[in-house]
mmCIF file of C-alpha atoms and ligand atoms in Angstrom:
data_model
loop_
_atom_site.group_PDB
_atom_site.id
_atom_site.type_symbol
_atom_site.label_atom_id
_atom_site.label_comp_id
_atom_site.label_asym_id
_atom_site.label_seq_id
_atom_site.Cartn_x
_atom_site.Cartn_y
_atom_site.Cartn_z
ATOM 1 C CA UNK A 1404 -22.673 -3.922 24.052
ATOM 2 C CA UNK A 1405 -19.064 -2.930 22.478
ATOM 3 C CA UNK A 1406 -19.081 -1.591 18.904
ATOM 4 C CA UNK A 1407 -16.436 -3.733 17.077
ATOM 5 C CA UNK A 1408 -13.983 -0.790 17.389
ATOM 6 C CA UNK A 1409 -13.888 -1.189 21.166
ATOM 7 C CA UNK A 1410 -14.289 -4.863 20.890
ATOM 8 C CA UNK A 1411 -10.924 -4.685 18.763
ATOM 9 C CA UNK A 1412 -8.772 -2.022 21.087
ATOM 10 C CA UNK A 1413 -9.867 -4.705 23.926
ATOM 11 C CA UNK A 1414 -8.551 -7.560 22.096
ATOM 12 C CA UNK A 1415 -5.110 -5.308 21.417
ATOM 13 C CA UNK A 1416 -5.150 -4.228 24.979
ATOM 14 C CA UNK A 1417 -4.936 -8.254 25.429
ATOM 15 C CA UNK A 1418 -2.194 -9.052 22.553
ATOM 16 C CA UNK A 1419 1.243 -10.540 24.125
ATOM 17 C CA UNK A 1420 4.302 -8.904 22.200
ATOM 18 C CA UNK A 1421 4.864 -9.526 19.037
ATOM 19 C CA UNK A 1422 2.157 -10.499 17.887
ATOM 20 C CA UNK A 1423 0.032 -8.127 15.136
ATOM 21 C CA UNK A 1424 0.294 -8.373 11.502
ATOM 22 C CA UNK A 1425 -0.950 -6.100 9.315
ATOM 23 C CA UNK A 1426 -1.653 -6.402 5.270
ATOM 24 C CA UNK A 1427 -2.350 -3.263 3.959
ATOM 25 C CA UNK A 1428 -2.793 -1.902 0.541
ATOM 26 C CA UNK A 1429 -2.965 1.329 -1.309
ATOM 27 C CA UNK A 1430 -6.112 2.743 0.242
ATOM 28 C CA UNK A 1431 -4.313 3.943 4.007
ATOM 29 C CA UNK A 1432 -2.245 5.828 1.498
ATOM 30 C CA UNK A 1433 -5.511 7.607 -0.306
ATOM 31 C CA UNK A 1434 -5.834 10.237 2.695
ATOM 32 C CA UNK A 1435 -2.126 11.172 1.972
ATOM 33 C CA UNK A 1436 -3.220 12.517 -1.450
ATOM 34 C CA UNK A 1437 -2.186 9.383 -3.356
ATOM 35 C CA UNK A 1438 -5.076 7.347 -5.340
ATOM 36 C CA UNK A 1439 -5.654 3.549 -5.073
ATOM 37 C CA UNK A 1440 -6.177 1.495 -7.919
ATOM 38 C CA UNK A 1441 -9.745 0.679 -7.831
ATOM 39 C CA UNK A 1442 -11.690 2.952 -5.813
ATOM 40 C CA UNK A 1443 -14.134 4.175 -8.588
ATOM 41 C CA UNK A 1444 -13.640 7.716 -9.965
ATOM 42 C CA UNK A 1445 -10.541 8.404 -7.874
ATOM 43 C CA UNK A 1446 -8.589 5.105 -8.886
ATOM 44 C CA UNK A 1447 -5.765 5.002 -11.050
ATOM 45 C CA UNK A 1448 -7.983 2.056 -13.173
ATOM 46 C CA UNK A 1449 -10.384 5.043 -13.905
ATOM 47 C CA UNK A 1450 -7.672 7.736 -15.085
ATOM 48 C CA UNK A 1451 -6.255 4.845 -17.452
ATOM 49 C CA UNK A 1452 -9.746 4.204 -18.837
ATOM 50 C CA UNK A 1453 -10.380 7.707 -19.264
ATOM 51 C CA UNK A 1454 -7.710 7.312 -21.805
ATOM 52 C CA UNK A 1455 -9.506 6.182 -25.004
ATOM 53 C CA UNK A 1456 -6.800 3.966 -26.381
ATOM 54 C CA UNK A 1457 -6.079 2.159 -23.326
ATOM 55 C CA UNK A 1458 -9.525 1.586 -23.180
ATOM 56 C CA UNK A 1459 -9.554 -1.815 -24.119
ATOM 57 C CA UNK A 1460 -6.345 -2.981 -22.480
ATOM 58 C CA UNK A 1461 -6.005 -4.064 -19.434
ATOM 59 C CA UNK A 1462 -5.591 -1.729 -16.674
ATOM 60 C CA UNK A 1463 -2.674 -3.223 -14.839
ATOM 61 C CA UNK A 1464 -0.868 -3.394 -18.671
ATOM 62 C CA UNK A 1465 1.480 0.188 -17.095
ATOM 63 C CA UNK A 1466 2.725 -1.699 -14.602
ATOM 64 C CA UNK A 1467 3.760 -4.845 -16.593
ATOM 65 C CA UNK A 1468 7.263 -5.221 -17.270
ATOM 66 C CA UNK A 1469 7.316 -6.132 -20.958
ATOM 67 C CA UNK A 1470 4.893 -3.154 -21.833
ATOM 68 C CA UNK A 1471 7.486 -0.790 -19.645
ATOM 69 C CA UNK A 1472 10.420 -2.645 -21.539
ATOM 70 C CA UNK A 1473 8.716 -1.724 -25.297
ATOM 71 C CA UNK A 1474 7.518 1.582 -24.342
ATOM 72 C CA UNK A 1475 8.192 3.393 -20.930
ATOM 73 C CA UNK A 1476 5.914 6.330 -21.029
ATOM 74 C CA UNK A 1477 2.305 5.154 -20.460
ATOM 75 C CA UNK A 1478 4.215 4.356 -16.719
ATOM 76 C CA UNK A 1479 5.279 7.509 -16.403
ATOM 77 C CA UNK A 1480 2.267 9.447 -17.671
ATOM 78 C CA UNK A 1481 0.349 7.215 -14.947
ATOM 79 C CA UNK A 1482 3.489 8.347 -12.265
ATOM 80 C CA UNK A 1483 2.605 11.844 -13.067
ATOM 81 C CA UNK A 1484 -1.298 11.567 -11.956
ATOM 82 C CA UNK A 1485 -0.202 9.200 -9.161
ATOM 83 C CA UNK A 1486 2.800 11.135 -7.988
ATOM 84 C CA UNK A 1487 2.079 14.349 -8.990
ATOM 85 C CA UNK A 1488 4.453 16.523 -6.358
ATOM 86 C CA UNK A 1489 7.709 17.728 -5.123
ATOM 87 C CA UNK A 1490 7.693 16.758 -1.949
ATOM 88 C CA UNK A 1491 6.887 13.893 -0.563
ATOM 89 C CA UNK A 1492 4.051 12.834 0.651
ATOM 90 C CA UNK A 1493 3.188 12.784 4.409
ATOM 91 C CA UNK A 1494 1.475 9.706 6.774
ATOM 92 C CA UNK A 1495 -1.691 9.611 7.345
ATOM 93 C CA UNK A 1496 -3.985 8.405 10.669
ATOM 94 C CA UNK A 1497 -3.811 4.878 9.621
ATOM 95 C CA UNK A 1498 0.155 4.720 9.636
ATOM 96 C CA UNK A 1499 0.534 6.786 13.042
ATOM 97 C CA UNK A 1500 -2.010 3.960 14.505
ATOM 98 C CA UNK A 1501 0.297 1.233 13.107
ATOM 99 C CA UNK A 1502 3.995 3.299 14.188
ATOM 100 C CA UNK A 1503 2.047 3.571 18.218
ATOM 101 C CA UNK A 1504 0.863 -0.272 17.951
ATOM 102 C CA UNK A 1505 4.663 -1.009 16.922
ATOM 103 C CA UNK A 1506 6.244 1.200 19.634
ATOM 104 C CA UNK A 1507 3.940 -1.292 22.491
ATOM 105 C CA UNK A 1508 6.133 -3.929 21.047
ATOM 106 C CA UNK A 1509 2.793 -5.994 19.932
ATOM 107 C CA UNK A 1510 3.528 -5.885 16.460
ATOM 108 C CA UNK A 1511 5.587 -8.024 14.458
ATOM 109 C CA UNK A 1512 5.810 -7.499 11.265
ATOM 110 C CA UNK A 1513 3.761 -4.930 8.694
ATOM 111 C CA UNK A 1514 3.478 -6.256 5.349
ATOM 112 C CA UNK A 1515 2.714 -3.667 2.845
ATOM 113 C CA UNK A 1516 1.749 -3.539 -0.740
ATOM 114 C CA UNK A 1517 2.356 0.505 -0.959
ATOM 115 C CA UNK A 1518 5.550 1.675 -2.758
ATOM 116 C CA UNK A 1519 5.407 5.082 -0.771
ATOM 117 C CA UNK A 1520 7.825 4.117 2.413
ATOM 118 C CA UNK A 1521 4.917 6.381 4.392
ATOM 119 C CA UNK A 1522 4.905 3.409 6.823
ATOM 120 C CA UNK A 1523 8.796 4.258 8.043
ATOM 121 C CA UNK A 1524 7.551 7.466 7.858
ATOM 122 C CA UNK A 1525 5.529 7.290 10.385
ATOM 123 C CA UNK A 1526 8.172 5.998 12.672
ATOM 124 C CA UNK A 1527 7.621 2.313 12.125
ATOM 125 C CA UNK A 1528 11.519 0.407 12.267
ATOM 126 C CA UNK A 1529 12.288 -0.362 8.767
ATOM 127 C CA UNK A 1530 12.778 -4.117 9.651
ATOM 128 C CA UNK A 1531 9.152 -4.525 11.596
ATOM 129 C CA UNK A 1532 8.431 -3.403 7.472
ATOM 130 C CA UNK A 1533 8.035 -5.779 4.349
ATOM 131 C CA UNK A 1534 7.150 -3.554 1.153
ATOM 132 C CA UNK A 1535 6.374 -6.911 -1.209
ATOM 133 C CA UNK A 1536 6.267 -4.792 -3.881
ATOM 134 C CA UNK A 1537 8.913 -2.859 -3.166
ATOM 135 C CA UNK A 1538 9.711 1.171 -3.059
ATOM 136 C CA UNK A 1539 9.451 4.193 -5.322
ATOM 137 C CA UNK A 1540 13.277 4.995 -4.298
ATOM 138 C CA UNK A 1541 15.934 4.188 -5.730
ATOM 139 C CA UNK A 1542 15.006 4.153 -9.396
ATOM 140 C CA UNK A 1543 17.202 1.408 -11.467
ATOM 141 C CA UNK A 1544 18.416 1.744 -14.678
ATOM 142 C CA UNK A 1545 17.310 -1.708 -16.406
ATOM 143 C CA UNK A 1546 20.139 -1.066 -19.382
ATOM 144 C CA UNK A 1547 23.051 -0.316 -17.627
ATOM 145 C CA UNK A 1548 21.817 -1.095 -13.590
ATOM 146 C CA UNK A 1549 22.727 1.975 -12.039
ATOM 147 C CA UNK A 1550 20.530 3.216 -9.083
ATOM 148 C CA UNK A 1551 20.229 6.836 -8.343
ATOM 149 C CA UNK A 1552 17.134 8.211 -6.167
ATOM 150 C CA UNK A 1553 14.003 9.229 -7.149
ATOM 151 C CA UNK A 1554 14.447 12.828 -6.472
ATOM 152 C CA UNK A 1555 16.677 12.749 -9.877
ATOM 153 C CA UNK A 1556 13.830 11.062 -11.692
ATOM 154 C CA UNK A 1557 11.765 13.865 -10.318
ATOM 155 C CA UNK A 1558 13.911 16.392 -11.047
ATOM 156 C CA UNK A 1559 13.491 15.669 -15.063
ATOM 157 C CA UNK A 1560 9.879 14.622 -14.517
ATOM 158 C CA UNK A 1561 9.027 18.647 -13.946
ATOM 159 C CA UNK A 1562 8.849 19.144 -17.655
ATOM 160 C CA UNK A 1563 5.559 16.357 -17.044
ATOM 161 C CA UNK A 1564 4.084 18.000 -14.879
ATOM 162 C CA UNK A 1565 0.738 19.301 -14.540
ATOM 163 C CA UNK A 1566 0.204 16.188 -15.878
ATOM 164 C CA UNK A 1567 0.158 15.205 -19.511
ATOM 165 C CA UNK A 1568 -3.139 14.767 -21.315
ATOM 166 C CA UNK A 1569 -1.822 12.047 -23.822
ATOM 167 C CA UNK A 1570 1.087 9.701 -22.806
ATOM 168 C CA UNK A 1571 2.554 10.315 -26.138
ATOM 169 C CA UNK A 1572 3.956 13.581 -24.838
ATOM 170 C CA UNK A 1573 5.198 12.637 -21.401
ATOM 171 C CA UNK A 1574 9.095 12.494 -21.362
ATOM 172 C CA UNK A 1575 10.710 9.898 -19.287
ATOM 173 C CA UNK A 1576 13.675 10.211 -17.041
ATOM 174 C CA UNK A 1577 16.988 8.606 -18.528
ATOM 175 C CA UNK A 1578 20.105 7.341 -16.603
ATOM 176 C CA UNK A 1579 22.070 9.931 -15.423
ATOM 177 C CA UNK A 1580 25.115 7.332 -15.857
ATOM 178 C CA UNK A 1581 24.059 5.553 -19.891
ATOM 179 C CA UNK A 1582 21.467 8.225 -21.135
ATOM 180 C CA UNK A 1583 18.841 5.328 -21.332
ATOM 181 C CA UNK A 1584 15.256 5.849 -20.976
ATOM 182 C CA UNK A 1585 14.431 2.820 -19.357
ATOM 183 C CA UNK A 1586 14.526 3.888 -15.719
ATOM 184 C CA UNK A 1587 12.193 2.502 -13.354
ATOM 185 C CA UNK A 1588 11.429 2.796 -9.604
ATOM 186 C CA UNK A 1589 12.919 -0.175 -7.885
ATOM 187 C CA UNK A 1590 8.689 -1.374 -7.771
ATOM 188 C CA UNK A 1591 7.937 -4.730 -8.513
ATOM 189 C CA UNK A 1592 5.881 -4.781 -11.813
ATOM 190 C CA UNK A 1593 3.634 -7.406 -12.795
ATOM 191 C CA UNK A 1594 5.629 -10.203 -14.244
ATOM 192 C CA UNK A 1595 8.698 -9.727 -12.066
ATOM 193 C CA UNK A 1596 9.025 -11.600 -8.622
ATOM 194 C CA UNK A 1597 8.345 -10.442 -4.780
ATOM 195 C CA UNK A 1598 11.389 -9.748 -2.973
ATOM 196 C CA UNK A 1599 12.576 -13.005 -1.371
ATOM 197 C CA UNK A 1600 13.149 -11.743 2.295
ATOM 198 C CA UNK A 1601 8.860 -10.926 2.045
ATOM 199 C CA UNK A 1602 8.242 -14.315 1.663
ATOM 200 C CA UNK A 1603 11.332 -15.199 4.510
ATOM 201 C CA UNK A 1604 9.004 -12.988 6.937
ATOM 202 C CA UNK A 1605 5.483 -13.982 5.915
ATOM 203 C CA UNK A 1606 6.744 -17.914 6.634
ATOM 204 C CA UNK A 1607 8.231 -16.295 10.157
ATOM 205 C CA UNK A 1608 5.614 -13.639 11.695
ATOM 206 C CA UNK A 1609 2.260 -14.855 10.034
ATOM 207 C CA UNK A 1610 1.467 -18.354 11.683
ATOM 208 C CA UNK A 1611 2.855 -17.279 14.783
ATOM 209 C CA UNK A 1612 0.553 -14.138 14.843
ATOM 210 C CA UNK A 1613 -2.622 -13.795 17.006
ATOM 211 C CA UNK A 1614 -4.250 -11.299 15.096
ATOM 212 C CA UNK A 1615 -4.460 -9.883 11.789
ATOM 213 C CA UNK A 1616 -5.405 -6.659 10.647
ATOM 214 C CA UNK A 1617 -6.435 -6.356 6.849
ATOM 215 C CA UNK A 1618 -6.599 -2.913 5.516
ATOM 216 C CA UNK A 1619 -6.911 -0.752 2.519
ATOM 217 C CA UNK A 1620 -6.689 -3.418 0.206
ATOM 218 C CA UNK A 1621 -8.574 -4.808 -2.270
ATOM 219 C CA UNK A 1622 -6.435 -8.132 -1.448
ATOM 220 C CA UNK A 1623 -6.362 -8.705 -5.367
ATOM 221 C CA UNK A 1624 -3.087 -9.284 -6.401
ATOM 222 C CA UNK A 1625 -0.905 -12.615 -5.895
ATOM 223 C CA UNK A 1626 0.546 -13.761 -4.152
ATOM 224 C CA UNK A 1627 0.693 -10.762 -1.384
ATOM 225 C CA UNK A 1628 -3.251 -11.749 -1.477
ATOM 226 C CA UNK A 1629 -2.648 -15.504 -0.441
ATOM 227 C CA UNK A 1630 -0.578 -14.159 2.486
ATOM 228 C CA UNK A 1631 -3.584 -14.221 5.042
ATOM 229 C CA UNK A 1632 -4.093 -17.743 4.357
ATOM 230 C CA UNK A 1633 -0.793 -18.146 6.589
ATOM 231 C CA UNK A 1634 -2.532 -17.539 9.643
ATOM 232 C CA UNK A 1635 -3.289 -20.157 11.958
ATOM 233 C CA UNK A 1636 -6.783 -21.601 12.196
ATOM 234 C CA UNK A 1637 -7.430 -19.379 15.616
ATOM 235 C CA UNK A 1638 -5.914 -15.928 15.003
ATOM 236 C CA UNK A 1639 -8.701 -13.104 15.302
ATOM 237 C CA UNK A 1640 -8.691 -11.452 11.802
ATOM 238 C CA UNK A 1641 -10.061 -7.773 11.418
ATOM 239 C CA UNK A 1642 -10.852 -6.112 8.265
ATOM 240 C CA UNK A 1643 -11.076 -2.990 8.031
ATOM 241 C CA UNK A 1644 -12.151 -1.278 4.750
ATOM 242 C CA UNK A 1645 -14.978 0.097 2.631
ATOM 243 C CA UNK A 1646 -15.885 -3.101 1.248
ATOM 244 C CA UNK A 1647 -15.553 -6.592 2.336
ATOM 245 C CA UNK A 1648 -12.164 -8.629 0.679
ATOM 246 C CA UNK A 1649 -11.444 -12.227 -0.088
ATOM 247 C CA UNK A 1650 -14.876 -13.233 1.397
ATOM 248 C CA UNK A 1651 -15.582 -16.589 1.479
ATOM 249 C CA UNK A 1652 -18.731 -18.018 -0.437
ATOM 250 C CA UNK A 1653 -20.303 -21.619 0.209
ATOM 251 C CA UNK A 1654 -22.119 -23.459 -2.791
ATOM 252 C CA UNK A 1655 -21.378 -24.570 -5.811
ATOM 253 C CA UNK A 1656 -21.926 -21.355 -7.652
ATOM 254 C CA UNK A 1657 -19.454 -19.787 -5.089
ATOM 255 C CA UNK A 1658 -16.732 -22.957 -5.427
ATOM 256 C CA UNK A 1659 -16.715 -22.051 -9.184
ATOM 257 C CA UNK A 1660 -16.756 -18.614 -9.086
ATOM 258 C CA UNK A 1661 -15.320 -16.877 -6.394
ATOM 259 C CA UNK A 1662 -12.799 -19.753 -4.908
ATOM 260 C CA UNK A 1663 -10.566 -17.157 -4.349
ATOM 261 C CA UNK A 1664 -12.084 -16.254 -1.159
ATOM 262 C CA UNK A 1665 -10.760 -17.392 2.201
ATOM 263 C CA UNK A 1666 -12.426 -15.364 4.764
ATOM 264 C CA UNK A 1667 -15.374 -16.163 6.340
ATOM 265 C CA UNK A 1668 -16.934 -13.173 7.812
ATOM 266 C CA UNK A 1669 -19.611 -15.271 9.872
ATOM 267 C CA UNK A 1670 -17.102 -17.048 11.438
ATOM 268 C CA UNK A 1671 -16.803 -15.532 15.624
ATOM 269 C CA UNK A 1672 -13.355 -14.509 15.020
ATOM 270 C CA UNK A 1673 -13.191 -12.604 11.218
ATOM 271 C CA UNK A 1674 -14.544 -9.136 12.151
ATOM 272 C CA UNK A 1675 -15.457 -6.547 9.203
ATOM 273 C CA UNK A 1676 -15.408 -2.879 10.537
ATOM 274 C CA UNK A 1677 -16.828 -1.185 7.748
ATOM 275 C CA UNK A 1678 -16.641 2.315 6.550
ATOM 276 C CA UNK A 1679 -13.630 5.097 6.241
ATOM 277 C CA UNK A 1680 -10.079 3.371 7.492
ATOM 278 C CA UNK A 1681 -8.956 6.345 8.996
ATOM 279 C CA UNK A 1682 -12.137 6.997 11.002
ATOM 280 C CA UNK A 1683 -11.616 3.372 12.443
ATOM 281 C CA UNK A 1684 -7.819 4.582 13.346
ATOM 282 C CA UNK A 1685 -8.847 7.650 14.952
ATOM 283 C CA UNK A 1686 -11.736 6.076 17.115
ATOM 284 C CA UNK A 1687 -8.822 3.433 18.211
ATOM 285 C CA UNK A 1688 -6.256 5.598 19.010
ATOM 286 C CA UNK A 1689 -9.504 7.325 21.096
ATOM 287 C CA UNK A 1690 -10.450 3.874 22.547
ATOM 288 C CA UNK A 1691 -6.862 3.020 23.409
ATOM 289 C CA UNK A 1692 -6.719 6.269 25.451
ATOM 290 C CA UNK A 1693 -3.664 7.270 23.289
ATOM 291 C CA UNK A 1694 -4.607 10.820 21.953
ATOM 292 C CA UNK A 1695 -1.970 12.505 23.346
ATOM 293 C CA UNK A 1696 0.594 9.541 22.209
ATOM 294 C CA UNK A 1697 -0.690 10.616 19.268
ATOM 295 C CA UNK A 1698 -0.083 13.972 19.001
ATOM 296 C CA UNK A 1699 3.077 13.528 20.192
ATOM 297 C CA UNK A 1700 3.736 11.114 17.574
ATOM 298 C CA UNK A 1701 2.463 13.334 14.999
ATOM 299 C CA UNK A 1702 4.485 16.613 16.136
ATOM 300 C CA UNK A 1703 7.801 14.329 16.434
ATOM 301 C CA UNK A 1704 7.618 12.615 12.515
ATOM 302 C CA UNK A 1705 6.490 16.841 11.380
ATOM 303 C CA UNK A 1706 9.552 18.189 12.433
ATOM 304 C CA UNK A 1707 11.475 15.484 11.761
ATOM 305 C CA UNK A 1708 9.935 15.627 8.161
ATOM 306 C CA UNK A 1709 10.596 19.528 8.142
ATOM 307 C CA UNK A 1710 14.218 19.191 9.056
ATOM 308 C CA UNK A 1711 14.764 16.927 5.904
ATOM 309 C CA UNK A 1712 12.945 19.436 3.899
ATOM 310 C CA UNK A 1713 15.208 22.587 5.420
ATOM 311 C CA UNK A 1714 18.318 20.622 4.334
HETATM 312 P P1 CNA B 2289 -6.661 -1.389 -4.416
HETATM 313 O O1 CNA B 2289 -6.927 -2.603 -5.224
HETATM 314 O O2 CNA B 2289 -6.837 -0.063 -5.072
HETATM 315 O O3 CNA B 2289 -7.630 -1.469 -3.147
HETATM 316 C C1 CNA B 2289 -7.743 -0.405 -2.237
HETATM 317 C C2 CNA B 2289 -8.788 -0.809 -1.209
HETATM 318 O O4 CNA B 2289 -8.814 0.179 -0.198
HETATM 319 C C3 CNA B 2289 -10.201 -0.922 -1.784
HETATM 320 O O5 CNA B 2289 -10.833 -2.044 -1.211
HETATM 321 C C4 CNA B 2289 -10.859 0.379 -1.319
HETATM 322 O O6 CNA B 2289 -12.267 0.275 -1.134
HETATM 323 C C5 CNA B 2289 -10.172 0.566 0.018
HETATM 324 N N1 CNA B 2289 -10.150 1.956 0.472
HETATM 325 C C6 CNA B 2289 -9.633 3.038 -0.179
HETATM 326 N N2 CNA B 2289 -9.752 4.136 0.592
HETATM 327 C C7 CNA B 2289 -10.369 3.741 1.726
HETATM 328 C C8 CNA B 2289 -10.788 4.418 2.899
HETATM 329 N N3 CNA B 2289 -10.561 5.736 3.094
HETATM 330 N N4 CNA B 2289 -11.401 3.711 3.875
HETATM 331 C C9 CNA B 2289 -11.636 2.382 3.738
HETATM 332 N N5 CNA B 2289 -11.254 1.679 2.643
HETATM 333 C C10 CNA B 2289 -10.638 2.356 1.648
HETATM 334 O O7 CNA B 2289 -5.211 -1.400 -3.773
HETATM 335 P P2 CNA B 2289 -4.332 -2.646 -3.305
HETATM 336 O O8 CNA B 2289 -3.261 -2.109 -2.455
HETATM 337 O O9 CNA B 2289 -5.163 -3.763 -2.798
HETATM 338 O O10 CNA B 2289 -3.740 -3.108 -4.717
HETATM 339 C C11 CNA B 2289 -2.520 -3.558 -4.794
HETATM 340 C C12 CNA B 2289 -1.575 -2.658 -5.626
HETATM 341 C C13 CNA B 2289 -1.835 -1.187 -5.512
HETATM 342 C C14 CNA B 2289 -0.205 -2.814 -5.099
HETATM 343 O O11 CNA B 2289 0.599 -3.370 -6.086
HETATM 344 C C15 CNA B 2289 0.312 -1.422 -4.755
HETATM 345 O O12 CNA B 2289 1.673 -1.310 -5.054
HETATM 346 C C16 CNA B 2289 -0.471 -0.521 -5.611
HETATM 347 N N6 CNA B 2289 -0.571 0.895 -5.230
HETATM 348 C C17 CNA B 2289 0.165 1.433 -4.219
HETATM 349 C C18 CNA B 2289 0.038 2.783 -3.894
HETATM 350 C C19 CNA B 2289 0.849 3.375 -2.776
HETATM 351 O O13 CNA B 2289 2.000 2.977 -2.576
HETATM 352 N N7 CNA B 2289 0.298 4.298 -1.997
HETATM 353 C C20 CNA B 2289 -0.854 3.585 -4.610
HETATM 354 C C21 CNA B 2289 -1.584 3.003 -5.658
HETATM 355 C C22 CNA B 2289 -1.442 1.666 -5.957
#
């Protein structure tokens, strides 16, 4: 009997080109030392909380535009505990699984909800790569709209860092061209819209794909969550996470409360491999017999990660 992990590198040994898609979310990104939102303890949701103002506010209220737009440092205070480095950071299992599924040619599109770029990192081509919600760099100046990169935010965010206690005394970047302080990554916040080419691809690569694989999110925010929904009725889907997503619920008690959920994990072709994400991409790359592909991978995106460093 195959555990699903073998079952699944069978069915990718199987897959024609083009023709994975992957939705992934903040938590392939945890292992590369940058928190989700809602993982309990670790999650950006429970650093804001520990804050006993913001207590009572929503958690996502940082990342909403008008909030930013009256008062930019509770976003920046919250960039300091989620970014808190110089460098950047580096890809983890989970995106060198994805970059040596891409290089077969069986992948055709990667639609991501992180803002960390790890995915062309990891050697993924930058147009197999939707970021819906956009990228940490450039940061935009929302006064004037000049764009300069993130390392100049960073640059003045030093004074920040270790990270502040209160927001109150975190200083934000300003515009290097109007002095402003109302600089922002070029992220898409809460009441501003998707990029349009995301929704160009998901209408291109998502009903044509055979199967999905759904990881690292919690598949809560719209409408990157509604995305799956795209498939056709007989694409194998695969999640693979700590914690079931979008499951779907019959009854009346489920149709009023939890309508939001799509998948239905008895069905013979929704799969749920449960447990650490980058376990499950480690016992793939195993399964596919592509350890060494691996490694190779892995030395290649180091030094070319070093070089940029050096220079
Ligand atoms: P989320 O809501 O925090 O969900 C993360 C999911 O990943 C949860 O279901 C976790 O249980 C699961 N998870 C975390 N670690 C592991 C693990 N090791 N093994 C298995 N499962 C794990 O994050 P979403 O991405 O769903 O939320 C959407 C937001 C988060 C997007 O707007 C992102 O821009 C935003 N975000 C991005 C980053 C980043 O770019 N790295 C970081 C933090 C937040």
């Amino acid at each position: 009997m195959l555990t699903l992990v073998q079952q699944l590198a069978s069915q990718i040994r199987q897959q024609p080109p083009e023709s994975i898609v992957f939705f992934v979310g903040a938590g392939i990104s945890v292992a590369a030392g940058i928190p989700d939102f809602r993982s309990p303890a670790i999650g950006l949701y429970a650093s804001i909380h520990e804050m006993k103002r913001f207590r009572f506010k929503s958690p996502t209220f940082v990342f909403e535009i008008d909030e930013f737009m009256n008062d930019p440092r509770p976003f920046w205070w919250i960039f300091s505990r989620l970014w808190p480095k110089t460098e950047w950071p580096h890809p983890t299992d989970f995106h060198y699984l994805m970059a040596l599924l891409a290089e077969e040619g069986i992948v055709s599109h990667v639609f991501t909800q992180n803002v960390d770029n790890l995915e062309e990192v990891a050697g993924i081509d930058q147009n197999l790569i939707s970021c819906a919600h956009g990228t940490l760099n450039p940061c935009k100046c929302l006064k004037c709209g000049h764009k300069f990169p993130l390392s100049e935010a960073l640059r003045q965010m030093t004074v920040n860092f270790p990270p502040k206690e209160d927001y109150e005394d975190v200083i934000p970047p300003v515009c290097p061209n109007c002095g402003d302080n109302h600089v922002k990554p070029e992220v898409v916040f809460f009441g501003e819209n998707l990029p349009s080419e995301t929704f160009t691809s998901a209408h291109e690569y998502i009903p044509k794909a055979s199967l999905a694989i759904i990881s690292g999110t919690s598949l809560n925010v719209e409408p990157f969550a509604s995305f799956p929904k795209m498939l056709k009725e007989n694409s194998q889907i695969y999640v693979i996470n700590r914690e079931k997503v979008k499951e779907q619920r019959g009854g009346l008690i489920g149709a009023l409360h939890l309508s939001s959920g799509y998948i239905n994990y008895e069905d013979e072709k929704c799969h749920f491999i449960e447990g650490d994400l980058q376990e499950t991409a480690r016992q793939l790359i195993y399964e596919l017999g592509w350890d060494e592909r691996y490694q190779a991978l892995k030395t290649r995106i180091e030094s070319i990660e070093q070089t940029q460093t050096d220079s």
